[in-house]
Structures are given as C-alpha cells and as structure tokens.
CSV table of N, CA, C and O in Angstrom, one decimal:
chain,number,residue,atom,x,y,z
A,1,MET,N,0.9,-1.2,0.1
A,1,MET,CA,-0.1,0.1,-0.2
A,1,MET,C,1.0,1.1,0.0
A,1,MET,O,1.7,1.3,0.7
A,2,LYS,N,0.4,2.3,-0.8
A,2,LYS,CA,1.2,3.2,-1.1
A,2,LYS,C,0.5,4.5,0.0
A,2,LYS,O,-0.6,4.5,-0.3
A,3,PHE,N,1.4,5.2,0.6
A,3,PHE,CA,0.7,6.5,1.4
A,3,PHE,C,1.3,7.5,0.5
A,3,PHE,O,2.3,8.4,0.8
A,4,GLU,N,0.2,7.9,-0.3
A,4,GLU,CA,0.7,9.3,-0.9
A,4,GLU,C,0.2,10.6,-0.5
A,4,GLU,O,-0.7,10.3,0.3
A,5,ASN,N,0.9,11.7,-0.9
A,5,ASN,CA,0.2,12.7,-0.4
A,5,ASN,C,0.7,13.3,1.2
A,5,ASN,O,0.0,13.6,1.8
A,6,THR,N,2.0,12.4,1.6
A,6,THR,CA,1.9,12.5,3.1
A,6,THR,C,2.8,13.8,3.6
A,6,THR,O,2.9,14.2,4.6
A,7,GLY,N,3.3,14.3,2.4
A,7,GLY,CA,4.2,15.5,2.5
A,7,GLY,C,5.7,15.3,2.9
A,7,GLY,O,6.7,15.9,2.7
A,8,LEU,N,6.2,14.0,2.8
A,8,LEU,CA,7.1,13.5,2.9
A,8,LEU,C,8.2,13.3,1.6
A,8,LEU,O,9.2,13.5,1.5
A,9,GLU,N,7.3,12.8,0.5
A,9,GLU,CA,7.8,12.6,-0.7
A,9,GLU,C,8.5,13.8,-1.5
A,9,GLU,O,8.0,14.8,-1.5
A,10,GLY,N,9.5,13.6,-2.1
A,10,GLY,CA,10.5,14.8,-2.4
A,10,GLY,C,11.1,15.5,-1.8
A,10,GLY,O,12.1,16.5,-1.9
A,11,LEU,N,10.9,15.5,-0.2
A,11,LEU,CA,11.7,16.3,0.8
A,11,LEU,C,13.3,16.1,0.8
A,11,LEU,O,13.3,14.8,0.6
A,12,VAL,N,13.8,16.7,0.9
A,12,VAL,CA,15.4,16.7,1.0
A,12,VAL,C,15.5,16.9,2.6
A,12,VAL,O,15.5,18.1,3.0
A,13,ILE,N,16.6,16.1,3.3
A,13,ILE,CA,17.1,16.1,4.4
A,13,ILE,C,18.3,15.9,4.6
A,13,ILE,O,18.9,14.8,4.2
A,14,GLU,N,19.1,16.3,5.7
A,14,GLU,CA,20.6,15.7,6.0
A,14,GLU,C,20.3,14.4,6.6
A,14,GLU,O,19.3,14.1,7.4
A,15,TYR,N,21.2,13.5,6.3
A,15,TYR,CA,21.1,12.2,6.8
A,15,TYR,C,21.1,12.3,8.4
A,15,TYR,O,20.2,11.4,9.1
A,16,GLN,N,21.9,12.8,8.9
A,16,GLN,CA,22.1,12.7,10.5
A,16,GLN,C,20.6,13.1,11.1
A,16,GLN,O,19.9,12.4,12.0
A,17,ALA,N,20.1,14.1,10.5
A,17,ALA,CA,18.8,14.7,11.3
A,17,ALA,C,17.7,13.5,10.7
A,17,ALA,O,17.0,13.4,11.7
A,18,LEU,N,17.6,13.4,9.8
A,18,LEU,CA,16.8,12.0,9.4
A,18,LEU,C,16.7,11.0,10.2
A,18,LEU,O,15.7,10.5,11.1
A,19,GLU,N,18.0,10.5,10.5
A,19,GLU,CA,18.3,9.1,11.2
A,19,GLU,C,17.9,9.6,12.8
A,19,GLU,O,17.2,8.6,13.5
A,20,ASP,N,18.2,10.8,13.3
A,20,ASP,CA,17.7,11.0,14.7
A,20,ASP,C,16.2,11.1,14.8
A,20,ASP,O,15.6,10.4,15.5
A,21,ILE,N,15.5,11.8,13.9
A,21,ILE,CA,14.2,11.5,13.7
A,21,ILE,C,13.6,10.3,13.7
A,21,ILE,O,12.3,9.8,14.7
A,22,MET,N,14.0,9.3,12.8
A,22,MET,CA,13.3,8.0,12.6
A,22,MET,C,13.5,7.2,13.8
A,22,MET,O,12.9,6.6,14.4
A,23,GLU,N,14.7,7.2,14.5
A,23,GLU,CA,15.3,6.3,15.4
A,23,GLU,C,14.4,6.7,16.6
A,23,GLU,O,14.1,5.9,17.4
A,24,SER,N,14.0,8.0,16.9
A,24,SER,CA,13.3,8.4,17.9
A,24,SER,C,11.9,7.9,18.0
A,24,SER,O,11.2,7.9,18.8
A,25,ALA,N,11.5,7.8,16.6
A,25,ALA,CA,10.0,7.5,16.6
A,25,ALA,C,9.9,5.8,16.4
A,25,ALA,O,9.0,5.2,16.1
A,26,GLY,N,10.9,5.0,16.4
A,26,GLY,CA,11.2,3.5,16.6
A,26,GLY,C,11.4,3.0,15.3
A,26,GLY,O,10.9,1.6,15.3
A,27,PHE,N,11.9,3.7,14.2
A,27,PHE,CA,11.9,2.9,13.1
A,27,PHE,C,13.7,2.6,13.1
A,27,PHE,O,14.5,3.1,14.0
A,28,HIS,N,14.1,1.5,12.3
A,28,HIS,CA,15.2,0.9,12.4
A,28,HIS,C,15.6,1.0,10.7
A,28,HIS,O,14.9,0.9,9.8
A,29,SER,N,16.8,1.1,10.5
A,29,SER,CA,17.4,1.5,9.0
A,29,SER,C,18.3,0.4,8.5
A,29,SER,O,19.1,-0.2,9.4
A,30,ALA,N,18.3,0.6,7.5
A,30,ALA,CA,19.3,-0.4,6.5
A,30,ALA,C,19.7,0.7,5.3
A,30,ALA,O,19.0,1.3,4.7
A,31,TYR,N,21.1,0.6,4.9
A,31,TYR,CA,21.4,1.3,3.7
A,31,TYR,C,22.6,0.6,3.1
A,31,TYR,O,23.0,-0.3,3.3
A,32,ASP,N,22.7,1.2,1.9
A,32,ASP,CA,24.0,0.8,0.8
A,32,ASP,C,24.6,2.0,0.4
A,32,ASP,O,25.0,1.6,-1.0
A,33,TYR,N,24.8,3.1,0.9
A,33,TYR,CA,25.5,4.2,0.5
A,33,TYR,C,24.9,5.2,-0.4
A,33,TYR,O,24.8,6.2,-0.3
A,34,GLU,N,24.2,4.2,-1.1
A,34,GLU,CA,23.1,5.3,-1.9
A,34,GLU,C,21.5,5.5,-1.8
A,34,GLU,O,20.9,6.5,-2.0
A,35,ARG,N,21.1,4.4,-1.0
A,35,ARG,CA,19.9,4.2,-0.6
A,35,ARG,C,19.7,3.7,0.6
A,35,ARG,O,20.6,3.3,1.5
A,36,ILE,N,18.7,4.6,1.2
A,36,ILE,CA,18.3,4.1,2.8
A,36,ILE,C,16.8,3.6,3.0
A,36,ILE,O,16.0,4.2,2.1
A,37,THR,N,16.6,2.7,3.9
A,37,THR,CA,15.4,2.1,4.1
A,37,THR,C,15.0,2.3,5.6
A,37,THR,O,15.8,1.7,6.4
A,38,PHE,N,14.0,2.9,6.2
A,38,PHE,CA,13.7,3.1,7.7
A,38,PHE,C,12.2,2.2,7.8
A,38,PHE,O,11.5,2.4,7.1
A,39,ASP,N,12.4,1.4,8.7
A,39,ASP,CA,11.3,0.3,8.8
A,39,ASP,C,10.6,0.4,10.2
A,39,ASP,O,11.6,0.3,11.0
A,40,TYR,N,9.3,0.3,10.5
A,40,TYR,CA,8.8,0.3,11.8
A,40,TYR,C,7.6,-1.0,11.5
A,40,TYR,O,6.9,-1.1,10.8
A,41,LYS,N,8.4,-1.8,12.6
A,41,LYS,CA,7.6,-3.1,12.6
A,41,LYS,C,6.4,-3.0,13.5
A,41,LYS,O,6.4,-2.5,14.5
A,42,MET,N,5.2,-3.8,12.9
A,42,MET,CA,4.0,-3.9,13.7
A,42,MET,C,3.7,-5.3,13.7
A,42,MET,O,3.4,-6.0,12.6
A,43,GLU,N,3.5,-5.8,15.0
A,43,GLU,CA,3.0,-7.2,15.3
A,43,GLU,C,1.5,-7.2,15.4
A,43,GLU,O,1.1,-6.4,16.5
A,44,VAL,N,1.1,-7.8,14.9
A,44,VAL,CA,-0.5,-7.9,15.2
A,44,VAL,C,-0.9,-9.2,15.9
A,44,VAL,O,0.0,-10.2,15.9
A,45,GLN,N,-1.6,-9.2,16.9
A,45,GLN,CA,-2.1,-10.5,17.8
A,45,GLN,C,-2.1,-11.7,17.4
A,45,GLN,O,-1.6,-12.8,17.8
A,46,ASP,N,-2.5,-12.0,15.9
A,46,ASP,CA,-2.5,-13.7,15.4
A,46,ASP,C,-1.4,-13.7,14.4
A,46,ASP,O,-1.3,-14.2,13.6
A,47,GLU,N,-0.3,-12.9,15.1
A,47,GLU,CA,1.0,-13.1,14.5
A,47,GLU,C,1.3,-12.8,13.0
A,47,GLU,O,2.1,-13.2,12.3
A,48,GLU,N,0.6,-12.0,12.7
A,48,GLU,CA,0.9,-11.0,11.4
A,48,GLU,C,1.9,-10.1,11.6
A,48,GLU,O,1.8,-9.3,12.6
A,49,VAL,N,2.8,-9.9,11.0
A,49,VAL,CA,3.8,-8.8,10.9
A,49,VAL,C,3.9,-7.9,9.6
A,49,VAL,O,3.8,-8.1,8.5
A,50,TYR,N,3.7,-6.5,9.9
A,50,TYR,CA,3.5,-5.4,9.0
A,50,TYR,C,4.7,-4.6,9.1
A,50,TYR,O,5.2,-4.4,10.2
A,51,TYR,N,5.1,-3.8,8.2
A,51,TYR,CA,6.1,-3.1,8.2
A,51,TYR,C,5.9,-1.4,7.4
A,51,TYR,O,5.4,-1.5,6.3
A,52,LEU,N,5.9,-0.3,7.9
A,52,LEU,CA,5.8,0.8,7.4
A,52,LEU,C,7.1,1.2,6.9
A,52,LEU,O,8.2,1.2,7.7
A,53,ARG,N,7.4,1.5,5.9
A,53,ARG,CA,8.6,1.7,5.3
A,53,ARG,C,8.9,2.9,4.6
A,53,ARG,O,8.0,3.5,3.6
A,54,VAL,N,9.6,3.9,5.1
A,54,VAL,CA,10.1,5.1,4.6
A,54,VAL,C,11.5,5.0,3.8
A,54,VAL,O,12.4,4.5,4.5
A,55,GLN,N,11.5,5.3,2.5
A,55,GLN,CA,12.7,5.0,1.4
A,55,GLN,C,13.2,6.3,1.2
A,55,GLN,O,12.5,7.4,1.0
A,56,GLY,N,14.6,6.3,0.9
A,56,GLY,CA,15.1,7.7,0.4
A,56,GLY,C,16.5,7.3,-0.3
A,56,GLY,O,16.9,6.0,-0.2
A,57,TYR,N,16.9,8.3,-1.1
A,57,TYR,CA,18.3,8.3,-1.8
A,57,TYR,C,19.1,9.3,-1.6
A,57,TYR,O,18.6,10.4,-1.6
A,58,ALA,N,20.5,9.0,-1.9
A,58,ALA,CA,21.2,10.2,-1.6
A,58,ALA,C,21.4,10.9,-2.9
A,58,ALA,O,21.5,10.5,-3.9
A,59,VAL,N,21.2,12.4,-2.6
A,59,VAL,CA,21.3,13.2,-3.8
A,59,VAL,C,22.6,14.1,-3.6
A,59,VAL,O,22.9,14.8,-4.5
A,60,GLU,N,23.4,13.8,-2.6
A,60,GLU,CA,24.6,14.5,-2.3
A,60,GLU,C,25.2,13.8,-1.1
A,60,GLU,O,24.6,13.6,-0.1
A,61,GLY,N,26.5,13.4,-1.2
A,61,GLY,CA,27.3,12.6,-0.6
A,61,GLY,C,26.7,11.2,-0.8
A,61,GLY,O,25.9,10.9,-1.3
A,62,GLU,N,27.3,10.4,0.4
A,62,GLU,CA,27.0,9.1,0.6
A,62,GLU,C,26.3,9.0,1.7
A,62,GLU,O,27.0,9.4,2.9
A,63,ILE,N,25.3,8.0,1.8
A,63,ILE,CA,24.9,7.5,3.4
A,63,ILE,C,26.0,6.2,4.0
A,63,ILE,O,26.2,5.6,3.2
A,64,PRO,N,26.5,6.6,5.3
A,64,PRO,CA,26.0,7.3,6.2
A,64,PRO,C,26.8,8.5,6.6
A,64,PRO,O,26.5,9.0,7.8
A,65,ALA,N,27.3,9.4,5.7
A,65,ALA,CA,28.0,10.7,5.7
A,65,ALA,C,27.1,11.4,6.6
A,65,ALA,O,26.0,11.4,6.2
A,66,LEU,N,27.5,12.2,7.7
A,66,LEU,CA,26.6,12.9,8.5
A,66,LEU,C,26.1,13.9,7.7
A,66,LEU,O,24.9,14.5,8.1
A,67,HIS,N,26.6,14.7,6.7
A,67,HIS,CA,25.8,15.8,6.1
A,67,HIS,C,25.6,15.5,4.7
A,67,HIS,O,25.1,16.4,3.9
A,68,SER,N,25.2,14.3,4.5
A,68,SER,CA,25.0,14.0,3.3
A,68,SER,C,23.5,14.2,3.0
A,68,SER,O,22.8,14.3,4.1
A,69,LYS,N,22.8,14.4,2.1
A,69,LYS,CA,21.4,14.7,1.5
A,69,LYS,C,20.6,13.6,1.1
A,69,LYS,O,21.0,13.0,0.1
A,70,VAL,N,19.6,13.5,1.7
A,70,VAL,CA,18.6,12.0,1.3
A,70,VAL,C,17.3,12.8,0.7
A,70,VAL,O,16.6,13.6,1.5
A,71,LYS,N,17.0,12.2,-0.2
A,71,LYS,CA,15.8,12.7,-0.9
A,71,LYS,C,14.6,11.6,-0.6
A,71,LYS,O,15.0,10.4,-0.8
A,72,LEU,N,13.6,11.7,0.0
A,72,LEU,CA,12.5,10.9,0.5
A,72,LEU,C,11.6,10.3,-0.7
A,72,LEU,O,11.3,11.4,-1.6
A,73,LEU,N,11.1,9.0,-0.6
A,73,LEU,CA,10.2,8.5,-1.7
A,73,LEU,C,8.9,8.4,-1.0
A,73,LEU,O,8.7,8.5,0.0
A,74,THR,N,8.0,7.9,-1.8
A,74,THR,CA,6.7,7.5,-1.4
A,74,THR,C,6.8,6.4,-0.3
A,74,THR,O,7.4,5.5,-0.5
A,75,VAL,N,6.0,6.5,1.0
A,75,VAL,CA,5.9,5.7,2.1
A,75,VAL,C,5.3,4.6,1.6
A,75,VAL,O,3.9,4.6,1.0
A,76,LEU,N,5.7,3.3,2.0
A,76,LEU,CA,5.0,2.1,1.7
A,76,LEU,C,4.5,1.4,3.0
A,76,LEU,O,5.4,1.5,4.0
A,77,LEU,N,3.3,0.6,3.0
A,77,LEU,CA,3.1,-0.4,3.9
A,77,LEU,C,3.2,-1.7,3.4
A,77,LEU,O,2.4,-2.1,2.2
A,78,GLY,N,3.7,-2.7,4.2
A,78,GLY,CA,3.8,-4.1,3.4
A,78,GLY,C,3.5,-5.1,4.6
A,78,GLY,O,3.8,-4.9,5.8
A,79,LYS,N,3.1,-6.4,4.2
A,79,LYS,CA,2.7,-7.6,5.1
A,79,LYS,C,3.8,-8.5,4.9
A,79,LYS,O,4.4,-8.7,3.8
A,80,HIS,N,4.5,-9.0,5.9
A,80,HIS,CA,5.7,-9.7,5.7
A,80,HIS,C,5.2,-11.3,6.0
A,80,HIS,O,4.3,-11.6,6.5
A,81,TYR,N,5.7,-12.0,4.8
A,81,TYR,CA,5.2,-13.4,4.8
A,81,TYR,C,6.9,-14.0,4.8
A,81,TYR,O,7.3,-13.9,4.0
A,82,TYR,N,6.8,-14.9,5.6
A,82,TYR,CA,8.3,-15.6,6.0
A,82,TYR,C,7.8,-16.9,5.0
A,82,TYR,O,7.1,-17.5,4.8
A,83,PRO,N,9.3,-17.1,4.3
A,83,PRO,CA,10.5,-16.6,4.3
A,83,PRO,C,10.5,-15.7,3.0
A,83,PRO,O,11.7,-15.4,2.6
A,84,HIS,N,9.7,-15.4,2.5
A,84,HIS,CA,9.5,-14.6,1.3
A,84,HIS,C,9.6,-13.4,1.0
A,84,HIS,O,10.2,-12.9,0.1
A,85,GLY,N,9.3,-12.7,2.1
A,85,GLY,CA,9.4,-11.0,2.2
A,85,GLY,C,8.3,-10.5,2.2
A,85,GLY,O,7.3,-10.8,3.0
A,86,ILE,N,8.2,-9.0,1.8
A,86,ILE,CA,7.3,-8.1,2.1
A,86,ILE,C,6.3,-8.2,0.7
A,86,ILE,O,6.8,-7.7,-0.3
A,87,GLU,N,5.1,-8.3,1.1
A,87,GLU,CA,3.8,-7.8,-0.1
A,87,GLU,C,3.2,-6.5,0.1
A,87,GLU,O,2.9,-6.2,1.3
A,88,TYR,N,2.9,-5.9,-1.0
A,88,TYR,CA,2.6,-4.5,-0.8
A,88,TYR,C,1.3,-4.1,-1.1
A,88,TYR,O,0.6,-3.5,-0.7
A,89,ASP,N,0.7,-5.4,-1.9
A,89,ASP,CA,-0.4,-5.3,-2.6
A,89,ASP,C,-1.4,-6.2,-1.7
A,89,ASP,O,-1.8,-7.3,-2.3
A,90,GLU,N,-1.9,-5.9,-0.7
A,90,GLU,CA,-2.5,-6.6,0.4
A,90,GLU,C,-4.1,-5.8,0.9
A,90,GLU,O,-3.9,-4.5,0.5
A,91,VAL,N,-4.9,-6.3,1.5
A,91,VAL,CA,-5.9,-5.5,2.2
A,91,VAL,C,-5.2,-5.7,3.4
A,91,VAL,O,-5.1,-6.7,4.2
A,92,PHE,N,-5.2,-4.4,4.2
A,92,PHE,CA,-4.7,-4.3,5.6
A,92,PHE,C,-5.6,-3.9,6.4
A,92,PHE,O,-6.9,-3.5,6.1
A,93,PRO,N,-5.6,-4.4,7.8
A,93,PRO,CA,-6.5,-4.1,8.7
A,93,PRO,C,-6.5,-2.8,9.1
A,93,PRO,O,-5.6,-1.8,9.1
A,94,LYS,N,-7.8,-2.1,9.4
A,94,LYS,CA,-7.8,-0.7,9.4
A,94,LYS,C,-7.1,-0.2,10.6
A,94,LYS,O,-6.4,0.7,10.6
A,95,ASN,N,-6.8,-1.0,11.9
A,95,ASN,CA,-6.0,-0.6,12.9
A,95,ASN,C,-4.4,-0.6,12.6
A,95,ASN,O,-3.8,0.4,13.0
A,96,VAL,N,-3.7,-1.3,11.5
A,96,VAL,CA,-2.5,-1.1,11.0
A,96,VAL,C,-2.5,0.2,10.3
A,96,VAL,O,-1.5,1.0,10.4
A,97,VAL,N,-3.4,0.3,9.3
A,97,VAL,CA,-3.4,1.9,8.6
A,97,VAL,C,-3.5,3.0,9.4
A,97,VAL,O,-2.8,4.0,9.5
A,98,ASP,N,-4.5,2.7,10.2
A,98,ASP,CA,-4.7,4.0,11.5
A,98,ASP,C,-3.2,4.2,12.1
A,98,ASP,O,-2.8,5.5,12.2
A,99,ARG,N,-2.6,2.9,12.6
A,99,ARG,CA,-1.4,3.3,13.3
A,99,ARG,C,-0.4,3.8,12.7
A,99,ARG,O,0.4,4.7,12.9
A,100,SER,N,-0.3,3.6,11.4
A,100,SER,CA,0.7,3.9,10.4
A,100,SER,C,0.5,5.4,10.1
A,100,SER,O,1.4,6.0,9.9
A,101,ASN,N,-0.7,5.7,9.9
A,101,ASN,CA,-1.1,7.3,9.6
A,101,ASN,C,-0.7,8.1,10.7
A,101,ASN,O,-0.2,9.1,10.6
A,102,LYS,N,-1.0,7.6,11.8
A,102,LYS,CA,-0.6,8.2,13.1
A,102,LYS,C,0.9,8.5,13.2
A,102,LYS,O,1.7,9.5,13.7
A,103,LYS,N,1.6,7.2,13.0
A,103,LYS,CA,3.2,7.5,13.0
A,103,LYS,C,3.6,8.3,12.0
A,103,LYS,O,4.7,9.1,12.3
A,104,LEU,N,2.9,8.1,10.8
A,104,LEU,CA,3.6,9.1,9.8
A,104,LEU,C,3.3,10.7,10.1
A,104,LEU,O,4.0,11.5,10.0
A,105,LYS,N,2.2,10.8,10.6
A,105,LYS,CA,1.8,12.3,10.9
A,105,LYS,C,3.0,12.9,11.9
A,105,LYS,O,3.3,13.9,11.9
A,106,ALA,N,3.4,11.9,12.9
A,106,ALA,CA,4.2,12.3,14.0
A,106,ALA,C,5.7,12.7,13.6
A,106,ALA,O,6.2,13.7,13.7
A,107,ILE,N,6.3,11.8,12.6
A,107,ILE,CA,7.4,12.3,11.7
A,107,ILE,C,7.6,13.2,10.7
A,107,ILE,O,8.4,14.0,10.2
A,108,THR,N,6.4,13.4,10.0
A,108,THR,CA,6.3,14.3,9.0
A,108,THR,C,6.6,15.8,9.5
A,108,THR,O,7.4,16.3,8.8
A,109,GLU,N,6.0,16.3,10.7
A,109,GLU,CA,6.1,17.3,10.8
A,109,GLU,C,7.7,17.8,11.3
A,109,GLU,O,8.2,18.7,11.1
A,110,LYS,N,8.3,16.7,12.0
A,110,LYS,CA,9.5,16.8,12.4
A,110,LYS,C,10.6,16.8,11.2
A,110,LYS,O,11.6,17.7,11.3
A,111,VAL,N,10.3,16.0,10.1
A,111,VAL,CA,11.0,16.0,9.0
A,111,VAL,C,11.0,17.2,8.2
A,111,VAL,O,12.1,17.9,7.7
A,112,LYS,N,9.5,17.9,8.1
A,112,LYS,CA,9.5,19.0,7.3
A,112,LYS,C,10.3,20.5,8.1
A,112,LYS,O,10.9,21.2,7.3
A,113,ALA,N,10.3,20.2,9.4
A,113,ALA,CA,10.9,21.4,10.3
A,113,ALA,C,12.5,21.2,10.0
A,113,ALA,O,13.2,22.3,9.9
A,114,GLU,N,13.1,20.1,9.7
A,114,GLU,CA,14.5,20.0,9.2
A,114,GLU,C,14.8,20.0,7.6
A,114,GLU,O,15.9,19.9,7.3
A,115,ALA,N,13.7,19.7,6.9
A,115,ALA,CA,14.1,19.7,5.5
A,115,ALA,C,14.9,20.9,4.8
A,115,ALA,O,14.8,22.1,5.5
A,116,ILE,N,15.4,20.7,3.7
A,116,ILE,CA,16.4,21.6,3.3
A,116,ILE,C,15.5,22.4,2.0
A,116,ILE,O,15.0,21.3,1.2
A,117,ALA,N,15.5,23.7,2.1
A,117,ALA,CA,14.9,24.2,0.9
A,117,ALA,C,15.3,23.9,-0.3
A,117,ALA,O,16.7,23.8,-0.6
C-alpha cells in the first residue's frame, strides 16, 4: 500500500537529522551508501507482521556521512510473509493503517522542520 500525499515525498534532509528523527520514532534503518530504508515493525495479535517503510536515496554525498543529503520517496506499508519477504498489494487491517497514519503524522512534522529548501 502506498501512502501518497503524506508531505514526505520529495523532501530533502540531511542524513543525520533524518536518522535521529526516525530512530526516536521507533524505526530501524538499513542502507547501501546510495539508498536508505527505515522500517517500523508492527506485530498484530494473530502473528501477522507489517512494516511501515520510509525510503530515500542520496542526492549529495554517501549515506551514512553525517551531512549527506537524502531525498525521500513515497511511503509504503507491507505485510511480511516468512520466508519470502514483504508484499505491498494486500488488504490491510484498519488498525494497522490507522497506526501507520498516526506514526507518519508524527514524523512528517519533524522532517518538514529539518528539510532543506
């Protein structure tokens, strides 16, 4: 599922500021010098696992250089299927979507405050 029009898409922010915001919101990151992914894991009582995924890529410098600049992409929500990976074309429970929207609202304001014009 894509979360479009969150206000995050296309924003450019310094890596260190983004890392601080996302870690404080409970996201974990993985990167490969050009791209970065922040995942927020949600486990539902019936052992289903969902990931709210915020992705970006370096537009200046390399990740994880403190002052590299990262441009954010459209936010995704996916369901994890062991051992195959994450599927994004699912019907998601309302509580998972609501929780994702709440989490996005919290980080969007902080990211916008730190975004580079």
